[in-house]
Amino acid sequence: MLDRYWFGEVSRISPEAPVAGSACRQNRRTPWRAANVARNAAALGARVALLSVAGTDEAGDSLARLLEHENIQWC
């Protein structure tokens, strides 16, 4: 699972519904659920490997890059 955060400033509130209009200035992706547990264990010095299923889409590619950056083996 991959969490995505978008950061920006709210420029207006829609009069039709309570929806904020904003411009995204920055975004961040982080591993979540089991991948987050693996990431935390790796940060403490444990050797970690994940067995998982990930899509062949942009989110799956992002997750693979994030895990490789954290030195987490996965298949």
PDB file of N, CA and C in Angstrom:
ATOM      1  N   MET A   1       0.844  -1.172   0.000  1.00  0.00           N
ATOM      2  CA  MET A   1       0.000   0.000   0.000  1.00  0.00           C
ATOM      3  C   MET A   1       0.891   1.238   0.000  1.00  0.00           C
ATOM      4  N   LEU A   2       0.468   2.239  -0.707  1.00  0.00           N
ATOM      5  CA  LEU A   2       1.236   3.468  -0.863  1.00  0.00           C
ATOM      6  C   LEU A   2       0.388   4.645  -0.410  1.00  0.00           C
ATOM      7  N   ASP A   3       0.919   5.435   0.506  1.00  0.00           N
ATOM      8  CA  ASP A   3       0.238   6.668   0.921  1.00  0.00           C
ATOM      9  C   ASP A   3       0.754   7.822   0.081  1.00  0.00           C
ATOM     10  N   ARG A   4      -0.152   8.706  -0.284  1.00  0.00           N
ATOM     11  CA  ARG A   4       0.216   9.912  -1.030  1.00  0.00           C
ATOM     12  C   ARG A   4      -0.305  11.127  -0.284  1.00  0.00           C
ATOM     13  N   TYR A   5       0.546  12.113  -0.172  1.00  0.00           N
ATOM     14  CA  TYR A   5       0.184  13.367   0.472  1.00  0.00           C
ATOM     15  C   TYR A   5       0.374  14.493  -0.525  1.00  0.00           C
ATOM     16  N   TRP A   6      -0.588  15.383  -0.612  1.00  0.00           N
ATOM     17  CA  TRP A   6      -0.488  16.567  -1.462  1.00  0.00           C
ATOM     18  C   TRP A   6      -0.500  17.787  -0.556  1.00  0.00           C
ATOM     19  N   PHE A   7       0.414  18.704  -0.798  1.00  0.00           N
ATOM     20  CA  PHE A   7       0.511  19.920   0.001  1.00  0.00           C
ATOM     21  C   PHE A   7       0.240  21.119  -0.895  1.00  0.00           C
ATOM     22  N   GLY A   8      -0.512  22.062  -0.381  1.00  0.00           N
ATOM     23  CA  GLY A   8      -0.823  23.269  -1.136  1.00  0.00           C
ATOM     24  C   GLY A   8      -1.617  24.224  -0.272  1.00  0.00           C
ATOM     25  N   GLU A   9      -2.004  25.315  -0.859  1.00  0.00           N
ATOM     26  CA  GLU A   9      -2.782  26.317  -0.151  1.00  0.00           C
ATOM     27  C   GLU A   9      -4.203  26.333  -0.702  1.00  0.00           C
ATOM     28  N   VAL A  10      -5.166  26.460   0.197  1.00  0.00           N
ATOM     29  CA  VAL A  10      -6.565  26.544  -0.220  1.00  0.00           C
ATOM     30  C   VAL A  10      -6.824  27.956  -0.712  1.00  0.00           C
ATOM     31  N   SER A  11      -7.309  28.057  -1.941  1.00  0.00           N
ATOM     32  CA  SER A  11      -7.561  29.368  -2.519  1.00  0.00           C
ATOM     33  C   SER A  11      -9.029  29.784  -2.410  1.00  0.00           C
ATOM     34  N   ARG A  12      -9.923  28.781  -2.300  1.00  0.00           N
ATOM     35  CA  ARG A  12     -11.345  29.109  -2.168  1.00  0.00           C
ATOM     36  C   ARG A  12     -12.098  27.875  -1.709  1.00  0.00           C
ATOM     37  N   ILE A  13     -13.314  28.107  -1.214  1.00  0.00           N
ATOM     38  CA  ILE A  13     -14.238  27.028  -0.875  1.00  0.00           C
ATOM     39  C   ILE A  13     -15.382  27.100  -1.881  1.00  0.00           C
ATOM     40  N   SER A  14     -15.720  25.963  -2.453  1.00  0.00           N
ATOM     41  CA  SER A  14     -16.785  25.913  -3.456  1.00  0.00           C
ATOM     42  C   SER A  14     -18.128  26.298  -2.830  1.00  0.00           C
ATOM     43  N   PRO A  15     -18.906  27.164  -3.484  1.00  0.00           N
ATOM     44  CA  PRO A  15     -20.219  27.527  -2.951  1.00  0.00           C
ATOM     45  C   PRO A  15     -21.249  26.399  -3.081  1.00  0.00           C
ATOM     46  N   GLU A  16     -21.020  25.437  -3.983  1.00  0.00           N
ATOM     47  CA  GLU A  16     -21.968  24.345  -4.201  1.00  0.00           C
ATOM     48  C   GLU A  16     -21.822  23.224  -3.174  1.00  0.00           C
ATOM     49  N   ALA A  17     -20.629  23.028  -2.675  1.00  0.00           N
ATOM     50  CA  ALA A  17     -20.358  21.938  -1.735  1.00  0.00           C
ATOM     51  C   ALA A  17     -19.146  22.325  -0.891  1.00  0.00           C
ATOM     52  N   PRO A  18     -19.013  21.725   0.284  1.00  0.00           N
ATOM     53  CA  PRO A  18     -17.859  22.064   1.125  1.00  0.00           C
ATOM     54  C   PRO A  18     -16.563  21.420   0.614  1.00  0.00           C
ATOM     55  N   VAL A  19     -16.131  21.865  -0.550  1.00  0.00           N
ATOM     56  CA  VAL A  19     -14.930  21.340  -1.189  1.00  0.00           C
ATOM     57  C   VAL A  19     -13.935  22.483  -1.356  1.00  0.00           C
ATOM     58  N   ALA A  20     -12.735  22.262  -0.909  1.00  0.00           N
ATOM     59  CA  ALA A  20     -11.699  23.293  -1.024  1.00  0.00           C
ATOM     60  C   ALA A  20     -11.054  23.243  -2.398  1.00  0.00           C
ATOM     61  N   GLY A  21     -10.834  24.413  -2.966  1.00  0.00           N
ATOM     62  CA  GLY A  21     -10.082  24.518  -4.213  1.00  0.00           C
ATOM     63  C   GLY A  21      -8.651  24.875  -3.868  1.00  0.00           C
ATOM     64  N   SER A  22      -7.718  24.088  -4.350  1.00  0.00           N
ATOM     65  CA  SER A  22      -6.318  24.352  -4.000  1.00  0.00           C
ATOM     66  C   SER A  22      -5.406  23.990  -5.164  1.00  0.00           C
ATOM     67  N   ALA A  23      -4.208  24.513  -5.101  1.00  0.00           N
ATOM     68  CA  ALA A  23      -3.166  24.182  -6.071  1.00  0.00           C
ATOM     69  C   ALA A  23      -2.116  23.347  -5.357  1.00  0.00           C
ATOM     70  N   CYS A  24      -1.788  22.211  -5.929  1.00  0.00           N
ATOM     71  CA  CYS A  24      -0.794  21.325  -5.329  1.00  0.00           C
ATOM     72  C   CYS A  24       0.595  21.908  -5.535  1.00  0.00           C
ATOM     73  N   ARG A  25       1.286  22.171  -4.457  1.00  0.00           N
ATOM     74  CA  ARG A  25       2.639  22.719  -4.521  1.00  0.00           C
ATOM     75  C   ARG A  25       3.707  21.637  -4.372  1.00  0.00           C
ATOM     76  N   GLN A  26       3.361  20.584  -3.659  1.00  0.00           N
ATOM     77  CA  GLN A  26       4.333  19.530  -3.376  1.00  0.00           C
ATOM     78  C   GLN A  26       3.556  18.253  -3.083  1.00  0.00           C
ATOM     79  N   ASN A  27       4.140  17.098  -3.403  1.00  0.00           N
ATOM     80  CA  ASN A  27       3.523  15.837  -3.016  1.00  0.00           C
ATOM     81  C   ASN A  27       4.589  14.903  -2.485  1.00  0.00           C
ATOM     82  N   ARG A  28       4.136  13.936  -1.698  1.00  0.00           N
ATOM     83  CA  ARG A  28       5.056  12.977  -1.086  1.00  0.00           C
ATOM     84  C   ARG A  28       4.394  11.611  -1.084  1.00  0.00           C
ATOM     85  N   ARG A  29       5.186  10.591  -1.337  1.00  0.00           N
ATOM     86  CA  ARG A  29       4.710   9.206  -1.307  1.00  0.00           C
ATOM     87  C   ARG A  29       5.494   8.456  -0.247  1.00  0.00           C
ATOM     88  N   THR A  30       4.804   7.635   0.521  1.00  0.00           N
ATOM     89  CA  THR A  30       5.475   6.828   1.542  1.00  0.00           C
ATOM     90  C   THR A  30       4.861   5.430   1.568  1.00  0.00           C
ATOM     91  N   PRO A  31       5.679   4.422   1.836  1.00  0.00           N
ATOM     92  CA  PRO A  31       5.137   3.070   1.992  1.00  0.00           C
ATOM     93  C   PRO A  31       4.225   3.017   3.217  1.00  0.00           C
ATOM     94  N   TRP A  32       3.180   2.205   3.166  1.00  0.00           N
ATOM     95  CA  TRP A  32       2.245   2.117   4.263  1.00  0.00           C
ATOM     96  C   TRP A  32       1.925   0.664   4.560  1.00  0.00           C
ATOM     97  N   ARG A  33       1.277   0.414   5.635  1.00  0.00           N
ATOM     98  CA  ARG A  33       0.903  -0.899   6.144  1.00  0.00           C
ATOM     99  C   ARG A  33       2.135  -1.786   6.305  1.00  0.00           C
ATOM    100  N   ALA A  34       2.160  -2.960   5.678  1.00  0.00           N
ATOM    101  CA  ALA A  34       3.277  -3.895   5.862  1.00  0.00           C
ATOM    102  C   ALA A  34       4.596  -3.285   5.400  1.00  0.00           C
ATOM    103  N   ALA A  35       4.554  -2.493   4.332  1.00  0.00           N
ATOM    104  CA  ALA A  35       5.784  -1.859   3.844  1.00  0.00           C
ATOM    105  C   ALA A  35       6.321  -0.853   4.851  1.00  0.00           C
ATOM    106  N   ASN A  36       5.443  -0.186   5.573  1.00  0.00           N
ATOM    107  CA  ASN A  36       5.873   0.749   6.605  1.00  0.00           C
ATOM    108  C   ASN A  36       6.508   0.009   7.775  1.00  0.00           C
ATOM    109  N   VAL A  37       5.953  -1.128   8.148  1.00  0.00           N
ATOM    110  CA  VAL A  37       6.539  -1.950   9.218  1.00  0.00           C
ATOM    111  C   VAL A  37       7.926  -2.424   8.785  1.00  0.00           C
ATOM    112  N   ALA A  38       8.059  -2.871   7.549  1.00  0.00           N
ATOM    113  CA  ALA A  38       9.355  -3.308   7.031  1.00  0.00           C
ATOM    114  C   ALA A  38      10.349  -2.156   7.036  1.00  0.00           C
ATOM    115  N   ARG A  39       9.891  -0.988   6.646  1.00  0.00           N
ATOM    116  CA  ARG A  39      10.746   0.198   6.626  1.00  0.00           C
ATOM    117  C   ARG A  39      11.242   0.548   8.031  1.00  0.00           C
ATOM    118  N   ASN A  40      10.351   0.485   9.008  1.00  0.00           N
ATOM    119  CA  ASN A  40      10.745   0.780  10.384  1.00  0.00           C
ATOM    120  C   ASN A  40      11.747  -0.248  10.916  1.00  0.00           C
ATOM    121  N   ALA A  41      11.518  -1.525  10.605  1.00  0.00           N
ATOM    122  CA  ALA A  41      12.449  -2.564  11.047  1.00  0.00           C
ATOM    123  C   ALA A  41      13.817  -2.385  10.383  1.00  0.00           C
ATOM    124  N   ALA A  42      13.832  -2.033   9.113  1.00  0.00           N
ATOM    125  CA  ALA A  42      15.093  -1.806   8.404  1.00  0.00           C
ATOM    126  C   ALA A  42      15.827  -0.608   8.999  1.00  0.00           C
ATOM    127  N   ALA A  43      15.096   0.415   9.410  1.00  0.00           N
ATOM    128  CA  ALA A  43      15.720   1.589  10.017  1.00  0.00           C
ATOM    129  C   ALA A  43      16.373   1.249  11.348  1.00  0.00           C
ATOM    130  N   LEU A  44      15.873   0.199  12.008  1.00  0.00           N
ATOM    131  CA  LEU A  44      16.465  -0.246  13.272  1.00  0.00           C
ATOM    132  C   LEU A  44      17.621  -1.219  13.058  1.00  0.00           C
ATOM    133  N   GLY A  45      17.926  -1.531  11.794  1.00  0.00           N
ATOM    134  CA  GLY A  45      19.069  -2.378  11.491  1.00  0.00           C
ATOM    135  C   GLY A  45      18.740  -3.810  11.131  1.00  0.00           C
ATOM    136  N   ALA A  46      17.465  -4.165  11.081  1.00  0.00           N
ATOM    137  CA  ALA A  46      17.082  -5.535  10.740  1.00  0.00           C
ATOM    138  C   ALA A  46      17.219  -5.766   9.239  1.00  0.00           C
ATOM    139  N   ARG A  47      17.542  -7.002   8.865  1.00  0.00           N
ATOM    140  CA  ARG A  47      17.486  -7.386   7.455  1.00  0.00           C
ATOM    141  C   ARG A  47      16.045  -7.728   7.154  1.00  0.00           C
ATOM    142  N   VAL A  48      15.484  -7.092   6.152  1.00  0.00           N
ATOM    143  CA  VAL A  48      14.050  -7.212   5.891  1.00  0.00           C
ATOM    144  C   VAL A  48      13.812  -7.645   4.448  1.00  0.00           C
ATOM    145  N   ALA A  49      12.849  -8.530   4.273  1.00  0.00           N
ATOM    146  CA  ALA A  49      12.385  -8.908   2.946  1.00  0.00           C
ATOM    147  C   ALA A  49      10.867  -8.957   2.984  1.00  0.00           C
ATOM    148  N   LEU A  50      10.235  -8.483   1.929  1.00  0.00           N
ATOM    149  CA  LEU A  50       8.783  -8.489   1.812  1.00  0.00           C
ATOM    150  C   LEU A  50       8.361  -9.420   0.698  1.00  0.00           C
ATOM    151  N   LEU A  51       7.301 -10.150   0.924  1.00  0.00           N
ATOM    152  CA  LEU A  51       6.656 -10.949  -0.111  1.00  0.00           C
ATOM    153  C   LEU A  51       5.303 -10.303  -0.332  1.00  0.00           C
ATOM    154  N   SER A  52       5.093  -9.776  -1.520  1.00  0.00           N
ATOM    155  CA  SER A  52       3.892  -8.983  -1.753  1.00  0.00           C
ATOM    156  C   SER A  52       3.487  -9.026  -3.215  1.00  0.00           C
ATOM    157  N   VAL A  53       2.320  -8.487  -3.480  1.00  0.00           N
ATOM    158  CA  VAL A  53       1.823  -8.297  -4.836  1.00  0.00           C
ATOM    159  C   VAL A  53       1.674  -6.801  -5.055  1.00  0.00           C
ATOM    160  N   ALA A  54       2.224  -6.308  -6.139  1.00  0.00           N
ATOM    161  CA  ALA A  54       2.100  -4.888  -6.475  1.00  0.00           C
ATOM    162  C   ALA A  54       1.678  -4.774  -7.931  1.00  0.00           C
ATOM    163  N   GLY A  55       0.925  -3.755  -8.224  1.00  0.00           N
ATOM    164  CA  GLY A  55       0.460  -3.544  -9.580  1.00  0.00           C
ATOM    165  C   GLY A  55       1.585  -3.117 -10.506  1.00  0.00           C
ATOM    166  N   THR A  56       1.342  -3.243 -11.796  1.00  0.00           N
ATOM    167  CA  THR A  56       2.306  -2.810 -12.804  1.00  0.00           C
ATOM    168  C   THR A  56       1.940  -1.420 -13.305  1.00  0.00           C
ATOM    169  N   ASP A  57       1.604  -0.567 -12.358  1.00  0.00           N
ATOM    170  CA  ASP A  57       1.215   0.806 -12.683  1.00  0.00           C
ATOM    171  C   ASP A  57       2.168   1.785 -12.002  1.00  0.00           C
ATOM    172  N   GLU A  58       1.861   3.058 -12.058  1.00  0.00           N
ATOM    173  CA  GLU A  58       2.733   4.086 -11.482  1.00  0.00           C
ATOM    174  C   GLU A  58       2.880   3.912  -9.980  1.00  0.00           C
ATOM    175  N   ALA A  59       1.798   3.556  -9.288  1.00  0.00           N
ATOM    176  CA  ALA A  59       1.863   3.365  -7.842  1.00  0.00           C
ATOM    177  C   ALA A  59       2.764   2.179  -7.484  1.00  0.00           C
ATOM    178  N   GLY A  60       2.656   1.088  -8.211  1.00  0.00           N
ATOM    179  CA  GLY A  60       3.513  -0.070  -7.967  1.00  0.00           C
ATOM    180  C   GLY A  60       4.975   0.243  -8.229  1.00  0.00           C
ATOM    181  N   ASP A  61       5.242   0.993  -9.294  1.00  0.00           N
ATOM    182  CA  ASP A  61       6.619   1.402  -9.595  1.00  0.00           C
ATOM    183  C   ASP A  61       7.178   2.320  -8.508  1.00  0.00           C
ATOM    184  N   SER A  62       6.349   3.245  -8.019  1.00  0.00           N
ATOM    185  CA  SER A  62       6.783   4.145  -6.941  1.00  0.00           C
ATOM    186  C   SER A  62       7.110   3.364  -5.681  1.00  0.00           C
ATOM    187  N   LEU A  63       6.256   2.404  -5.340  1.00  0.00           N
ATOM    188  CA  LEU A  63       6.489   1.589  -4.153  1.00  0.00           C
ATOM    189  C   LEU A  63       7.782   0.794  -4.291  1.00  0.00           C
ATOM    190  N   ALA A  64       8.027   0.228  -5.459  1.00  0.00           N
ATOM    191  CA  ALA A  64       9.261  -0.535  -5.688  1.00  0.00           C
ATOM    192  C   ALA A  64      10.489   0.353  -5.508  1.00  0.00           C
ATOM    193  N   ARG A  65      10.447   1.557  -6.065  1.00  0.00           N
ATOM    194  CA  ARG A  65      11.584   2.480  -5.911  1.00  0.00           C
ATOM    195  C   ARG A  65      11.801   2.879  -4.461  1.00  0.00           C
ATOM    196  N   LEU A  66      10.718   3.149  -3.736  1.00  0.00           N
ATOM    197  CA  LEU A  66      10.837   3.532  -2.329  1.00  0.00           C
ATOM    198  C   LEU A  66      11.426   2.405  -1.494  1.00  0.00           C
ATOM    199  N   LEU A  67      10.989   1.175  -1.747  1.00  0.00           N
ATOM    200  CA  LEU A  67      11.518   0.040  -0.988  1.00  0.00           C
ATOM    201  C   LEU A  67      12.988  -0.209  -1.320  1.00  0.00           C
ATOM    202  N   GLU A  68      13.353  -0.098  -2.577  1.00  0.00           N
ATOM    203  CA  GLU A  68      14.753  -0.277  -2.959  1.00  0.00           C
ATOM    204  C   GLU A  68      15.627   0.807  -2.329  1.00  0.00           C
ATOM    205  N   HIS A  69      15.105   2.022  -2.252  1.00  0.00           N
ATOM    206  CA  HIS A  69      15.843   3.121  -1.618  1.00  0.00           C
ATOM    207  C   HIS A  69      16.083   2.851  -0.131  1.00  0.00           C
ATOM    208  N   GLU A  70      15.173   2.126   0.502  1.00  0.00           N
ATOM    209  CA  GLU A  70      15.302   1.786   1.930  1.00  0.00           C
ATOM    210  C   GLU A  70      16.049   0.469   2.138  1.00  0.00           C
ATOM    211  N   ASN A  71      16.604  -0.109   1.068  1.00  0.00           N
ATOM    212  CA  ASN A  71      17.325  -1.389   1.114  1.00  0.00           C
ATOM    213  C   ASN A  71      16.449  -2.530   1.616  1.00  0.00           C
ATOM    214  N   ILE A  72      15.209  -2.547   1.180  1.00  0.00           N
ATOM    215  CA  ILE A  72      14.292  -3.617   1.535  1.00  0.00           C
ATOM    216  C   ILE A  72      14.127  -4.513   0.311  1.00  0.00           C
ATOM    217  N   GLN A  73      14.459  -5.780   0.484  1.00  0.00           N
ATOM    218  CA  GLN A  73      14.269  -6.744  -0.603  1.00  0.00           C
ATOM    219  C   GLN A  73      12.795  -7.088  -0.689  1.00  0.00           C
ATOM    220  N   TRP A  74      12.299  -7.203  -1.908  1.00  0.00           N
ATOM    221  CA  TRP A  74      10.913  -7.627  -2.036  1.00  0.00           C
ATOM    222  C   TRP A  74      10.723  -8.391  -3.329  1.00  0.00           C
ATOM    223  N   CYS A  75       9.749  -9.271  -3.279  1.00  0.00           N
ATOM    224  CA  CYS A  75       9.430 -10.064  -4.461  1.00  0.00           C
ATOM    225  C   CYS A  75       7.942 -10.327  -4.489  1.00  0.00           C
TER     226      CYS A  75
END
